[in-house]
PDB file of C-alpha atoms in Angstrom:
ATOM      1  CA  GLY A   1       7.787  -6.220 -18.350  1.00 53.00           C
ATOM      2  CA  ALA A   2       8.087  -8.242 -15.287  1.00 77.00           C
ATOM      3  CA  GLY A   3       6.974  -5.613 -12.924  1.00 92.00           C
ATOM      4  CA  VAL A   4       4.921  -2.411 -12.630  1.00 96.00           C
ATOM      5  CA  SER A   5       6.948   0.416 -14.182  1.00 97.00           C
ATOM      6  CA  GLN A   6       6.300   3.952 -13.164  1.00 97.00           C
ATOM      7  CA  SER A   7       8.012   7.192 -14.694  1.00 97.00           C
ATOM      8  CA  PRO A   8       9.556   9.647 -13.658  1.00 97.00           C
ATOM      9  CA  SER A   9      10.878   8.126 -10.528  1.00 96.00           C
ATOM     10  CA  ASN A  10      11.384  11.672  -9.294  1.00 97.00           C
ATOM     11  CA  LYS A  11       9.666  15.106 -10.342  1.00 98.00           C
ATOM     12  CA  VAL A  12      10.047  18.510  -8.931  1.00 98.00           C
ATOM     13  CA  THR A  13       7.690  21.015 -10.245  1.00 98.00           C
ATOM     14  CA  GLU A  14       6.731  24.600  -9.298  1.00 97.00           C
ATOM     15  CA  LYS A  15       3.495  25.371  -7.473  1.00 97.00           C
ATOM     16  CA  GLY A  16       0.728  25.869 -10.056  1.00 97.00           C
ATOM     17  CA  LYS A  17       2.374  23.814 -12.797  1.00 98.00           C
ATOM     18  CA  ASP A  18       0.509  20.689 -14.242  1.00 98.00           C
ATOM     19  CA  VAL A  19       2.367  17.384 -14.004  1.00 98.00           C
ATOM     20  CA  GLU A  20       1.702  13.825 -15.476  1.00 98.00           C
ATOM     21  CA  LEU A  21       2.642  10.529 -13.863  1.00 98.00           C
ATOM     22  CA  ARG A  22       2.806   7.289 -15.819  1.00 98.00           C
ATOM     23  CA  CYS A  23       2.283   3.732 -15.009  1.00 97.00           C
ATOM     24  CA  ASP A  24       2.627   0.496 -16.896  1.00 96.00           C
ATOM     25  CA  PRO A  25       1.201  -2.414 -15.252  1.00 95.00           C
ATOM     26  CA  ILE A  26       2.004  -5.884 -15.457  1.00 94.00           C
ATOM     27  CA  SER A  27       1.002  -7.544 -18.790  1.00 91.00           C
ATOM     28  CA  GLY A  28      -2.431  -9.155 -18.353  1.00 89.00           C
ATOM     29  CA  HIS A  29      -3.511  -7.452 -15.196  1.00 91.00           C
ATOM     30  CA  THR A  30      -6.859  -5.961 -15.594  1.00 90.00           C
ATOM     31  CA  ALA A  31      -6.907  -4.042 -12.467  1.00 92.00           C
ATOM     32  CA  LEU A  32      -4.848  -1.010 -11.885  1.00 95.00           C
ATOM     33  CA  TYR A  33      -4.796   1.116  -8.782  1.00 95.00           C
ATOM     34  CA  TRP A  34      -3.166   4.613  -7.846  1.00 97.00           C
ATOM     35  CA  TYR A  35      -2.278   5.283  -4.194  1.00 97.00           C
ATOM     36  CA  ARG A  36      -0.105   8.146  -2.626  1.00 96.00           C
ATOM     37  CA  GLN A  37       1.863   8.244   0.436  1.00 94.00           C
ATOM     38  CA  SER A  38       2.511  11.579   2.035  1.00 93.00           C
ATOM     39  CA  LEU A  39       5.274  11.960   4.503  1.00 88.00           C
ATOM     40  CA  GLY A  40       4.703  10.004   7.736  1.00 83.00           C
ATOM     41  CA  GLN A  41       1.436   8.687   6.542  1.00 86.00           C
ATOM     42  CA  GLY A  42      -0.004   5.240   5.106  1.00 87.00           C
ATOM     43  CA  LEU A  43      -0.874   4.691   1.671  1.00 93.00           C
ATOM     44  CA  GLU A  44      -3.992   6.643   0.505  1.00 94.00           C
ATOM     45  CA  PHE A  45      -6.350   5.152  -2.135  1.00 94.00           C
ATOM     46  CA  LEU A  46      -6.978   7.470  -5.098  1.00 96.00           C
ATOM     47  CA  ILE A  47      -8.360   5.630  -8.091  1.00 95.00           C
ATOM     48  CA  TYR A  48      -9.230   2.085  -9.561  1.00 93.00           C
ATOM     49  CA  PHE A  49      -9.520   0.910 -12.929  1.00 93.00           C
ATOM     50  CA  GLN A  50     -10.889  -2.584 -13.698  1.00 90.00           C
ATOM     51  CA  GLY A  51     -11.180  -3.696 -17.369  1.00 85.00           C
ATOM     52  CA  ASN A  52     -13.732  -1.646 -19.394  1.00 83.00           C
ATOM     53  CA  SER A  53     -15.731  -0.728 -16.293  1.00 87.00           C
ATOM     54  CA  ALA A  54     -16.031   2.907 -15.122  1.00 89.00           C
ATOM     55  CA  PRO A  55     -13.230   3.683 -12.724  1.00 91.00           C
ATOM     56  CA  ASP A  56     -13.592   4.435  -9.185  1.00 92.00           C
ATOM     57  CA  LYS A  57     -12.474   7.854  -8.573  1.00 93.00           C
ATOM     58  CA  SER A  58     -13.787   8.131  -5.170  1.00 92.00           C
ATOM     59  CA  GLY A  59     -10.453   8.644  -3.574  1.00 93.00           C
ATOM     60  CA  LEU A  60      -9.159  11.537  -5.718  1.00 95.00           C
ATOM     61  CA  PRO A  61      -8.713  14.598  -3.231  1.00 94.00           C
ATOM     62  CA  SER A  62      -9.936  17.261  -5.518  1.00 94.00           C
ATOM     63  CA  ASP A  63     -10.955  18.132  -9.074  1.00 95.00           C
ATOM     64  CA  ARG A  64      -7.259  19.018  -9.930  1.00 97.00           C
ATOM     65  CA  PHE A  65      -6.591  15.188  -9.882  1.00 98.00           C
ATOM     66  CA  SER A  66      -7.543  12.985 -12.893  1.00 97.00           C
ATOM     67  CA  ALA A  67      -6.516   9.729 -14.221  1.00 96.00           C
ATOM     68  CA  GLU A  68      -7.118   7.808 -17.502  1.00 95.00           C
ATOM     69  CA  ARG A  69      -6.175   4.285 -18.667  1.00 94.00           C
ATOM     70  CA  THR A  70      -5.658   3.659 -22.333  1.00 86.00           C
ATOM     71  CA  GLY A  71      -6.391   0.522 -23.983  1.00 81.00           C
ATOM     72  CA  GLY A  72      -6.646  -1.233 -20.734  1.00 77.00           C
ATOM     73  CA  SER A  73      -3.061  -0.816 -20.122  1.00 90.00           C
ATOM     74  CA  VAL A  74      -1.022   2.305 -19.528  1.00 95.00           C
ATOM     75  CA  SER A  75      -2.286   4.682 -17.080  1.00 97.00           C
ATOM     76  CA  THR A  76      -1.615   8.524 -16.522  1.00 97.00           C
ATOM     77  CA  LEU A  77      -2.542  10.435 -13.392  1.00 98.00           C
ATOM     78  CA  THR A  78      -2.657  14.109 -13.979  1.00 98.00           C
ATOM     79  CA  ILE A  79      -2.365  16.837 -11.242  1.00 98.00           C
ATOM     80  CA  GLN A  80      -3.355  20.388 -12.417  1.00 98.00           C
ATOM     81  CA  ARG A  81      -2.196  23.360 -10.768  1.00 98.00           C
ATOM     82  CA  THR A  82      -0.118  21.543  -8.230  1.00 98.00           C
ATOM     83  CA  GLN A  83       0.052  22.650  -4.682  1.00 97.00           C
ATOM     84  CA  GLN A  84       2.558  22.051  -1.966  1.00 96.00           C
ATOM     85  CA  GLU A  85       0.288  19.713  -0.125  1.00 95.00           C
ATOM     86  CA  ASP A  86       0.395  17.457  -3.227  1.00 97.00           C
ATOM     87  CA  SER A  87       3.953  16.438  -2.585  1.00 97.00           C
ATOM     88  CA  ALA A  88       4.177  12.764  -2.000  1.00 97.00           C
ATOM     89  CA  VAL A  89       5.204   9.474  -3.405  1.00 97.00           C
ATOM     90  CA  TYR A  90       2.549   8.253  -5.999  1.00 98.00           C
ATOM     91  CA  LEU A  91       2.315   4.727  -6.241  1.00 97.00           C
ATOM     92  CA  CYS A  92       0.691   2.618  -8.960  1.00 97.00           C
ATOM     93  CA  ALA A  93      -0.209  -1.267  -8.554  1.00 96.00           C
ATOM     94  CA  SER A  94      -1.859  -3.838 -10.577  1.00 94.00           C
ATOM     95  CA  SER A  95      -3.521  -7.222 -10.134  1.00 91.00           C
ATOM     96  CA  LEU A  96      -5.399  -9.716 -11.921  1.00 87.00           C
ATOM     97  CA  GLY A  97      -8.641  -8.129 -10.386  1.00 75.00           C
ATOM     98  CA  LEU A  98      -9.069 -11.104  -8.042  1.00 70.00           C
ATOM     99  CA  GLU A  99      -9.726 -10.442  -4.308  1.00 73.00           C
ATOM    100  CA  THR A 100      -7.492  -8.116  -2.427  1.00 77.00           C
ATOM    101  CA  LEU A 101      -6.644 -11.390  -0.338  1.00 76.00           C
ATOM    102  CA  TYR A 102      -4.053 -12.180  -2.987  1.00 79.00           C
ATOM    103  CA  GLY A 103      -2.406  -8.687  -2.859  1.00 84.00           C
ATOM    104  CA  TYR A 104      -1.303  -6.395  -5.508  1.00 90.00           C
ATOM    105  CA  THR A 105       1.972  -5.597  -7.216  1.00 93.00           C
ATOM    106  CA  PHE A 106       3.369  -2.051  -6.766  1.00 96.00           C
ATOM    107  CA  GLY A 107       5.665  -0.193  -8.713  1.00 97.00           C
ATOM    108  CA  SER A 108       8.581   1.719  -7.188  1.00 96.00           C
ATOM    109  CA  GLY A 109       6.561   5.261  -7.270  1.00 97.00           C
ATOM    110  CA  THR A 110       7.117   8.607  -8.371  1.00 98.00           C
ATOM    111  CA  ARG A 111       8.341  11.078  -5.833  1.00 97.00           C
ATOM    112  CA  LEU A 112       6.615  14.465  -6.410  1.00 98.00           C
ATOM    113  CA  THR A 113       7.949  17.527  -4.924  1.00 98.00           C
ATOM    114  CA  VAL A 114       6.041  20.790  -5.433  1.00 97.00           C
ATOM    115  CA  VAL A 115       8.203  23.843  -4.628  1.00 97.00           C
TER     116      VAL A 115
ATOM    117  CA  ASP B   1     -10.335   8.653  11.413  1.00 72.00           C
ATOM    118  CA  GLN B   2      -7.816   6.144  10.923  1.00 85.00           C
ATOM    119  CA  GLN B   3      -9.369   2.629  10.488  1.00 93.00           C
ATOM    120  CA  VAL B   4      -6.127   0.758  10.660  1.00 96.00           C
ATOM    121  CA  LYS B   5      -3.668   1.796  13.205  1.00 96.00           C
ATOM    122  CA  GLN B   6       0.142   0.795  13.757  1.00 96.00           C
ATOM    123  CA  ASN B   7       0.832   2.211  17.045  1.00 93.00           C
ATOM    124  CA  SER B   8       4.556   1.509  17.126  1.00 95.00           C
ATOM    125  CA  PRO B   9       6.429   3.570  14.344  1.00 95.00           C
ATOM    126  CA  SER B  10       9.679   1.563  14.918  1.00 97.00           C
ATOM    127  CA  LEU B  11      10.859  -1.497  16.380  1.00 97.00           C
ATOM    128  CA  SER B  12      14.583  -2.946  16.892  1.00 98.00           C
ATOM    129  CA  VAL B  13      15.346  -6.653  17.245  1.00 98.00           C
ATOM    130  CA  GLN B  14      18.438  -8.581  17.469  1.00 98.00           C
ATOM    131  CA  GLU B  15      19.166 -11.076  14.746  1.00 98.00           C
ATOM    132  CA  GLY B  16      17.878 -14.645  15.218  1.00 97.00           C
ATOM    133  CA  ARG B  17      15.289 -13.338  17.865  1.00 98.00           C
ATOM    134  CA  ILE B  18      11.284 -12.822  17.077  1.00 98.00           C
ATOM    135  CA  SER B  19       9.903  -9.758  15.678  1.00 98.00           C
ATOM    136  CA  ILE B  20       6.385  -8.936  16.380  1.00 98.00           C
ATOM    137  CA  LEU B  21       4.622  -6.155  14.732  1.00 98.00           C
ATOM    138  CA  ASN B  22       1.171  -5.178  15.659  1.00 98.00           C
ATOM    139  CA  CYS B  23      -1.814  -3.614  13.876  1.00 98.00           C
ATOM    140  CA  ASP B  24      -5.319  -2.701  15.160  1.00 98.00           C
ATOM    141  CA  TYR B  25      -8.314  -1.982  13.256  1.00 97.00           C
ATOM    142  CA  THR B  26     -11.787  -0.447  13.936  1.00 96.00           C
ATOM    143  CA  ASN B  27     -13.822  -1.459  10.929  1.00 93.00           C
ATOM    144  CA  SER B  28     -15.774  -4.547  11.752  1.00 93.00           C
ATOM    145  CA  MET B  29     -16.567  -5.029   8.150  1.00 92.00           C
ATOM    146  CA  PHE B  30     -12.967  -5.826   7.206  1.00 94.00           C
ATOM    147  CA  ASP B  31     -12.550  -9.456   5.811  1.00 93.00           C
ATOM    148  CA  TYR B  32      -9.101  -9.564   4.513  1.00 94.00           C
ATOM    149  CA  PHE B  33      -5.957  -8.385   6.136  1.00 96.00           C
ATOM    150  CA  LEU B  34      -2.423  -8.218   4.562  1.00 95.00           C
ATOM    151  CA  TRP B  35       1.311  -7.375   5.353  1.00 97.00           C
ATOM    152  CA  TYR B  36       3.293  -5.532   3.013  1.00 97.00           C
ATOM    153  CA  LYS B  37       7.049  -4.918   3.271  1.00 97.00           C
ATOM    154  CA  LYS B  38       8.793  -1.731   1.797  1.00 95.00           C
ATOM    155  CA  TYR B  39      12.303  -1.023   1.400  1.00 95.00           C
ATOM    156  CA  PRO B  40      13.740   2.672   0.689  1.00 91.00           C
ATOM    157  CA  ALA B  41      12.955   3.681  -2.849  1.00 88.00           C
ATOM    158  CA  GLU B  42      10.902   0.691  -3.728  1.00 92.00           C
ATOM    159  CA  GLY B  43       7.181   0.148  -3.831  1.00 93.00           C
ATOM    160  CA  PRO B  44       5.482  -2.130  -1.148  1.00 95.00           C
ATOM    161  CA  THR B  45       5.892  -5.824  -1.782  1.00 95.00           C
ATOM    162  CA  PHE B  46       2.934  -8.217  -0.718  1.00 94.00           C
ATOM    163  CA  LEU B  47       4.213 -10.532   2.201  1.00 96.00           C
ATOM    164  CA  ILE B  48       1.314 -12.481   3.509  1.00 96.00           C
ATOM    165  CA  SER B  49      -2.513 -12.229   4.067  1.00 95.00           C
ATOM    166  CA  ILE B  50      -5.261 -13.937   6.295  1.00 95.00           C
ATOM    167  CA  SER B  51      -8.997 -13.876   5.782  1.00 93.00           C
ATOM    168  CA  SER B  52     -11.232 -13.496   8.673  1.00 93.00           C
ATOM    169  CA  ILE B  53     -12.502 -17.026   8.784  1.00 93.00           C
ATOM    170  CA  LYS B  54      -8.858 -17.986   9.947  1.00 94.00           C
ATOM    171  CA  ASP B  55      -6.926 -16.944  13.110  1.00 95.00           C
ATOM    172  CA  LYS B  56      -3.482 -18.114  11.929  1.00 97.00           C
ATOM    173  CA  ASN B  57      -1.556 -18.138   8.486  1.00 96.00           C
ATOM    174  CA  GLU B  58       2.009 -19.131   8.094  1.00 97.00           C
ATOM    175  CA  ASP B  59       4.485 -18.910   5.307  1.00 96.00           C
ATOM    176  CA  GLY B  60       8.083 -19.810   6.084  1.00 97.00           C
ATOM    177  CA  ARG B  61       9.430 -17.430   8.782  1.00 98.00           C
ATOM    178  CA  PHE B  62       6.385 -15.220   8.650  1.00 98.00           C
ATOM    179  CA  THR B  63       3.165 -15.990  10.503  1.00 98.00           C
ATOM    180  CA  VAL B  64       0.039 -13.713  10.793  1.00 98.00           C
ATOM    181  CA  PHE B  65      -2.407 -13.941  13.887  1.00 98.00           C
ATOM    182  CA  LEU B  66      -5.902 -12.538  13.774  1.00 97.00           C
ATOM    183  CA  ASN B  67      -7.957 -11.782  16.634  1.00 97.00           C
ATOM    184  CA  LYS B  68     -11.317 -10.626  15.649  1.00 95.00           C
ATOM    185  CA  SER B  69     -12.788 -10.144  18.858  1.00 95.00           C
ATOM    186  CA  ALA B  70     -10.044  -7.523  19.792  1.00 97.00           C
ATOM    187  CA  LYS B  71      -9.828  -6.175  16.090  1.00 97.00           C
ATOM    188  CA  HIS B  72      -6.102  -6.904  16.478  1.00 97.00           C
ATOM    189  CA  LEU B  73      -3.689  -8.789  14.262  1.00 97.00           C
ATOM    190  CA  SER B  74       0.105  -9.292  14.332  1.00 98.00           C
ATOM    191  CA  LEU B  75       3.034 -10.385  12.126  1.00 98.00           C
ATOM    192  CA  HIS B  76       5.660 -12.659  13.731  1.00 98.00           C
ATOM    193  CA  ILE B  77       9.074 -12.959  12.040  1.00 98.00           C
ATOM    194  CA  VAL B  78      11.166 -15.940  13.316  1.00 98.00           C
ATOM    195  CA  PRO B  79      14.030 -16.128  13.272  1.00 98.00           C
ATOM    196  CA  SER B  80      14.622 -12.139  12.255  1.00 98.00           C
ATOM    197  CA  GLN B  81      17.331 -11.577   9.673  1.00 98.00           C
ATOM    198  CA  PRO B  82      19.084  -8.326   8.863  1.00 97.00           C
ATOM    199  CA  GLY B  83      17.463  -8.626   5.313  1.00 97.00           C
ATOM    200  CA  ASP B  84      14.051  -8.173   7.068  1.00 98.00           C
ATOM    201  CA  SER B  85      15.013  -4.568   7.971  1.00 98.00           C
ATOM    202  CA  ALA B  86      12.232  -2.597   6.284  1.00 98.00           C
ATOM    203  CA  VAL B  87       8.921  -0.692   6.948  1.00 97.00           C
ATOM    204  CA  TYR B  88       5.968  -2.961   7.504  1.00 98.00           C
ATOM    205  CA  PHE B  89       2.638  -1.945   6.463  1.00 97.00           C
ATOM    206  CA  CYS B  90      -0.713  -3.552   7.767  1.00 97.00           C
ATOM    207  CA  ALA B  91      -3.590  -3.205   5.331  1.00 95.00           C
ATOM    208  CA  ALA B  92      -7.347  -4.401   5.215  1.00 95.00           C
ATOM    209  CA  SER B  93     -10.381  -4.476   2.968  1.00 93.00           C
ATOM    210  CA  GLY B  94     -13.857  -5.862   3.098  1.00 89.00           C
ATOM    211  CA  ALA B  95     -14.713  -8.931   1.180  1.00 81.00           C
ATOM    212  CA  GLY B  96     -15.306  -8.247  -2.587  1.00 79.00           C
ATOM    213  CA  SER B  97     -13.665  -4.744  -2.313  1.00 82.00           C
ATOM    214  CA  TYR B  98     -10.639  -3.862  -3.965  1.00 85.00           C
ATOM    215  CA  GLN B  99      -9.577  -0.981  -2.096  1.00 88.00           C
ATOM    216  CA  LEU B 100      -7.071  -1.594   0.597  1.00 92.00           C
ATOM    217  CA  THR B 101      -6.832   0.645   3.760  1.00 93.00           C
ATOM    218  CA  PHE B 102      -3.268   0.960   5.120  1.00 94.00           C
ATOM    219  CA  GLY B 103      -1.758   1.646   8.457  1.00 95.00           C
ATOM    220  CA  LYS B 104       1.239   4.250   8.658  1.00 95.00           C
ATOM    221  CA  GLY B 105       3.755   1.609   8.868  1.00 95.00           C
ATOM    222  CA  THR B 106       6.332   0.219  11.318  1.00 97.00           C
ATOM    223  CA  LYS B 107       9.960   0.538  10.889  1.00 97.00           C
ATOM    224  CA  LEU B 108      11.691  -2.705  11.807  1.00 98.00           C
ATOM    225  CA  SER B 109      15.516  -2.774  12.234  1.00 98.00           C
ATOM    226  CA  VAL B 110      17.178  -6.183  12.665  1.00 98.00           C
ATOM    227  CA  ILE B 111      20.606  -5.568  14.358  1.00 97.00           C
ATOM    228  CA  PRO B 112      23.131  -8.107  13.319  1.00 94.00           C
TER     229      PRO B 112
END
């Protein structure tokens, strides 16, 4: 597609349930990033994938969070046993893997609400 | 500890006038600085960037100024248009790093 596609756009889940968020990056983009934005906060880095290299998971807030990227394309972010503090907009971005000076392209995000 | 700070949560400007959005940072290892614009229910859109070897970068109505000694950057929009109304995020990264550190954003309202 022309842009980064994320699904679902909105997700309401009960505390304790698992959720999966999906990201389809721009075709040909080797780098993929997940960020999240909690209410009133800036974007917080979660995880980075680049080609076939091991992902940088240093931003994942707890072991309830995991992500994978299959075939160098689609990525899924999974949150297990969701908590209310997980409520946020989860944003996926992709890039050609060049320097950050050129920016990344973000998707529209998934708004997650844990009730 | 916030490494990138946008101290003004909001700013209102008349159409046609200049909008100045400010950003301060604390990490002297940052080499690249970017501005993103975000409309409601959309992802952030890359606007303009500057590397630490420059003190100014211009793209149409948008100019970013970098003052390394003060660890301060600003985005100037001239002339401001109603379509510029959005949340603007400042972001920074070290050279060779893929990770951006974002500020909390400034909501710009351009009044017709």
